[in-house]
Coordinates of C-alpha atoms in Angstrom, one line a residue:
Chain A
X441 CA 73.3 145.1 11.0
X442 CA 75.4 143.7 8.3
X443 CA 73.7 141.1 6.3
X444 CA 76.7 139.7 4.9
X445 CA 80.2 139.4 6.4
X446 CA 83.3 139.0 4.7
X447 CA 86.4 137.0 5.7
X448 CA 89.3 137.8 5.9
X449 CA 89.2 141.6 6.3
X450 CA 92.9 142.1 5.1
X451 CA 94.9 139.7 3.2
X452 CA 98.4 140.4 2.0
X453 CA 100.5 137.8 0.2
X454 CA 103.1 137.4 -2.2
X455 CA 102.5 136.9 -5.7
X456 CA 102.4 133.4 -6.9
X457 CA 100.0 132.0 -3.5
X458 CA 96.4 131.2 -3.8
X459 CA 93.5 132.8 -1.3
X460 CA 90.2 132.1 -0.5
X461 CA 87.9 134.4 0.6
X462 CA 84.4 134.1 2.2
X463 CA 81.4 135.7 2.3
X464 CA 78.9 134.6 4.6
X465 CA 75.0 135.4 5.5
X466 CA 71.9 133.9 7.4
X467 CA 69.6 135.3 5.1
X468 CA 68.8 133.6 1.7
X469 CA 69.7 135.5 -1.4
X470 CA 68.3 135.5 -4.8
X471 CA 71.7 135.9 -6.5
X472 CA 75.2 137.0 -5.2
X473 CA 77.5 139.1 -7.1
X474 CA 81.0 139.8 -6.4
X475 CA 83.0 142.9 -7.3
X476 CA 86.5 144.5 -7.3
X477 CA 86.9 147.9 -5.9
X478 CA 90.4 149.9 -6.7
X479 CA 91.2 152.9 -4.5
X480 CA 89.0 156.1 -5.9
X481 CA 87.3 154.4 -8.4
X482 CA 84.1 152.6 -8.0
X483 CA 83.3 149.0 -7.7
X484 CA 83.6 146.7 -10.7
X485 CA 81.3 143.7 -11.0
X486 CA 83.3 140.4 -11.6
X487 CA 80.7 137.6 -11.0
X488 CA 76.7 136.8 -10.8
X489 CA 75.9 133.7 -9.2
X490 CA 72.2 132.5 -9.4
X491 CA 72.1 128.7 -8.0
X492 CA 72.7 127.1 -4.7
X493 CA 76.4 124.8 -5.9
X494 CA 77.0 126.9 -8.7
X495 CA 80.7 127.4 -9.2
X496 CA 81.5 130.1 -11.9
X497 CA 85.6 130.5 -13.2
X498 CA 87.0 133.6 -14.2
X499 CA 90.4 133.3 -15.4
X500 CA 92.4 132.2 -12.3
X501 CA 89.7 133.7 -10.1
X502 CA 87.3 131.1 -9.0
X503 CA 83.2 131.9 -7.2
X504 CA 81.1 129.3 -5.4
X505 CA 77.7 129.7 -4.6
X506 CA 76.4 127.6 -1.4
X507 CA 74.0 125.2 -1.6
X508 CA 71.7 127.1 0.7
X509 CA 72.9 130.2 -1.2
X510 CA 73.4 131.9 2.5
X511 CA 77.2 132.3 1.5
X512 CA 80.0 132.4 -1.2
X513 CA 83.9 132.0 -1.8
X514 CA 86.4 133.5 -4.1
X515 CA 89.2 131.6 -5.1
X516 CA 92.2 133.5 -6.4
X517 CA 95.3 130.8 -7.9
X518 CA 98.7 132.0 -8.3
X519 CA 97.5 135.7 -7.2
X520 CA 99.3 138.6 -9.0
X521 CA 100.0 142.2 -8.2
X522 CA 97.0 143.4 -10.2
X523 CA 94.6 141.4 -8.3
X524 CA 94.8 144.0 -5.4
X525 CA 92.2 145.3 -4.3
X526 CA 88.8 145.8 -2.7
X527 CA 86.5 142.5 -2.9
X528 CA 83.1 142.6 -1.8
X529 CA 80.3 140.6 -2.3
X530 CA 76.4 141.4 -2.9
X531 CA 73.4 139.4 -2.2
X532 CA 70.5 140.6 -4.1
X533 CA 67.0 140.5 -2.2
X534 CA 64.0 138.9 -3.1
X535 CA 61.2 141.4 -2.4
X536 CA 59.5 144.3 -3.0
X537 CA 60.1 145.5 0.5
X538 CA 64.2 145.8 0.1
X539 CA 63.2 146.2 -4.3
X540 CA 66.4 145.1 -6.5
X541 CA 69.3 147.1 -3.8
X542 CA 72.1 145.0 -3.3
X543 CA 73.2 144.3 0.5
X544 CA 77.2 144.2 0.5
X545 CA 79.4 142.9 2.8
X546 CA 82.5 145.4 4.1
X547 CA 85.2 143.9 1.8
X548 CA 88.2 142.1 1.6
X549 CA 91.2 144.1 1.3
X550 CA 93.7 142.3 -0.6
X551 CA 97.1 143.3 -1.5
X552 CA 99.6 141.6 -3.4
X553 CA 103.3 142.1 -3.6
X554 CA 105.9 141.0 -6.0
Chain B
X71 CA 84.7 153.9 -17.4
X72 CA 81.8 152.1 -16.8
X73 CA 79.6 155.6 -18.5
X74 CA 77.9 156.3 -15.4
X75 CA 78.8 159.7 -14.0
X76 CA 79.4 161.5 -11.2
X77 CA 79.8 165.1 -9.8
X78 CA 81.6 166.7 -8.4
X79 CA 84.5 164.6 -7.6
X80 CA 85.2 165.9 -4.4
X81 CA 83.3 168.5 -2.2
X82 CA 84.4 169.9 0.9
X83 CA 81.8 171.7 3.4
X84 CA 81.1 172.2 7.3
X85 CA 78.6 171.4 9.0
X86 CA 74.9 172.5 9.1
X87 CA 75.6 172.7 5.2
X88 CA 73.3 171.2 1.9
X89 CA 75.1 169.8 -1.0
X90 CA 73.8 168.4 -4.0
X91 CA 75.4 165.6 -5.8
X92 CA 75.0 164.6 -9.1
X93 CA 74.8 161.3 -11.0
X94 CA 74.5 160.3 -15.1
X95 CA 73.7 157.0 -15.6
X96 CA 74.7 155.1 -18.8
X97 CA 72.8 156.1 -21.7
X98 CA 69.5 153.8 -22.0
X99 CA 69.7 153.1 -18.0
X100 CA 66.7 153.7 -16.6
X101 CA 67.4 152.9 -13.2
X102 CA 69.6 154.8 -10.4
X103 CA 70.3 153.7 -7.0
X104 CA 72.7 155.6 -4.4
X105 CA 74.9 154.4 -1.7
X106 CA 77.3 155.3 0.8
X107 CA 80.7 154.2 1.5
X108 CA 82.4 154.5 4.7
X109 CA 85.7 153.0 6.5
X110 CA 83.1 151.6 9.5
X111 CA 79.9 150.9 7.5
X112 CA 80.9 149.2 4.2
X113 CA 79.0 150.2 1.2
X114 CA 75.5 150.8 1.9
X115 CA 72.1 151.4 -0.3
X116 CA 70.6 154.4 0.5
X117 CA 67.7 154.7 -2.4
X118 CA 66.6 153.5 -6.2
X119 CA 64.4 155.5 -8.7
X120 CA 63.3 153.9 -11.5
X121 CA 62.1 155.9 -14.5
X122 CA 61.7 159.0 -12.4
X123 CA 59.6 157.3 -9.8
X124 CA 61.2 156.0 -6.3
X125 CA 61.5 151.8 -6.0
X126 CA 63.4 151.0 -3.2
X127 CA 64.4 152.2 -0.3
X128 CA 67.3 151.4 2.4
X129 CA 69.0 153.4 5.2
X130 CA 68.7 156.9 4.1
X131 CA 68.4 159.6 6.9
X132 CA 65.7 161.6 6.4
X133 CA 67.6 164.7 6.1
X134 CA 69.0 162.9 3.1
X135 CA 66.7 163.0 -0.3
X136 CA 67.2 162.5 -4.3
X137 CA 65.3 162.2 -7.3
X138 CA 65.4 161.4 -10.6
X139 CA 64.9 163.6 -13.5
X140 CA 62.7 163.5 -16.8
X141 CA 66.2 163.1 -18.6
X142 CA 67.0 160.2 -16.1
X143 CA 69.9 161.7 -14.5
X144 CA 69.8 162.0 -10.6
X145 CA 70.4 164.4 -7.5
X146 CA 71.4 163.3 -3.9
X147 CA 70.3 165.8 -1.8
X148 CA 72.1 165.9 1.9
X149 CA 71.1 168.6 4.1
X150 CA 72.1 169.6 7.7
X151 CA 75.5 168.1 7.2
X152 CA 77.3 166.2 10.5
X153 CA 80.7 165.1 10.3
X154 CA 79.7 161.4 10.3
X155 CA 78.0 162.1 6.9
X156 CA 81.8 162.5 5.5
X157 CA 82.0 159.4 3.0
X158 CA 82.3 158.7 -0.7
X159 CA 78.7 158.3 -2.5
X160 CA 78.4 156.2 -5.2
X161 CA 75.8 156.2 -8.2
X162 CA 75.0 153.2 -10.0
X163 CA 72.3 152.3 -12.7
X164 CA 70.8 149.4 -14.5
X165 CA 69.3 148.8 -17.5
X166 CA 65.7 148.3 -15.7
X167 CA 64.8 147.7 -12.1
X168 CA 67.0 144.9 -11.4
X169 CA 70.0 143.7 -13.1
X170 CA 73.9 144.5 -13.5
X171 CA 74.6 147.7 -11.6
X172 CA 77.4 150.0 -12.9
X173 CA 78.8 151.8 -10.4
X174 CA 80.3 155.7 -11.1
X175 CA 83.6 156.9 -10.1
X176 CA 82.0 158.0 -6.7
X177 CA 82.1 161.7 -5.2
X178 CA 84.5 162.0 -2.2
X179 CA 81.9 164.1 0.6
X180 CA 84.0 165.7 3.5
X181 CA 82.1 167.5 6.7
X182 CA 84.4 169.4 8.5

């Protein structure tokens, strides 16, 4: 079962639009972190957000945290062709039972031509 | 380069096989979780150690073990390989139990 799903699964546009993408959840998380994955490389972590309504800007990339913190956005302006990539989230659990792992959603794939 | 390490890179085997895979995590990290990546699954947590001793635990196959070392690097140990076990593994480590991960470059598994 996936905790947290991702929308939309591919996304290709051409450079200069803006995109949204969501990550959503039923379960409550402590924190949610986003990252960037590049082909054969490993996931890079952009973002931590910690409170419900926090919004957190990254250059032109843009993360909201929902109120409930159940789910999340990324908001890329004027996307370029080095903002392709893999985007996933990761809610962080609470307790002892799932310790400090990071649940991830499967990713937006986003690809960006000139 | 985040500093976490990984090997090998690569490793191709059949089935019925063991491999052992290998992680470094950044110097001063003393925690190390594993996960697997595949096309239908997503990236998923498979196990943390924490200063040699096990922390958490997520969906990890029993024929799947690991553990981590006096000199805080860590092994993945898969045995009685299936072709659905093909997938990259990823090490990451954090500072303490909880935190910023930092992922490593990932080892590419393939079961033929």
């Amino acid at each position: 079962t996936q905790l947290l799903e991702q929308s939309p699964q591919f996304l290709s546009i051409q450079e200069g639009e803006n995109l949204t993408v969501y990550c959503n959840s039923s379960s409550v998380f402590s924190s949610l972190q986003w990252y960037r994955q590049e082909p054969g490389e490993g996931p890079v972590l952009l973002v931590t957000v910690v409170t419900g309504g926090e919004v957190k800007k990254l250059k032109r990339l843009t993360f909201q945290f929902g109120d409930a913190r159940k789910d999340s956005s990324l908001h890329i302006t004027a996307a370029q062709p080095g903002d392709t990539g893999l985007y996933l989230c990761a809610g962080l659990g609470w307790g002892s039972n799932s310790g400090y792992a990071l649940n991830f959603g499967k990713g937006t794939s986003l690809l960006v031509t000139p | 380069d985040s500093g976490v390490t990984q090997t090998p890179k690569h490793l191709i085997t059949a089935t019925g096989q063991r491999v052992t895979l290998r992680c470094s995590p950044r110097s001063g990290d003393l925690s190390v979780y594993w996960y697997q990546q595949s096309l239908d699954q997503g990236l998923q947590f498979l196990i943390q150690y924490y200063n040699g001793e096990e922390r958490a635990k997520g969906n990890i196959l029993e024929r799947f073990s690991a553990q981590q070392f006096p000199d805080l690097h860590s092994e993945l140990n898969l045995s009685s390989l299936e072709l659905g076990d093909s997938a990259l593994y990823f090490c990451a480590s954090s500072v303490e139990g909880q935190g910023e991960q930092f992922f490593g470059p990932g080892t590419r598994l393939t079961v033929l």
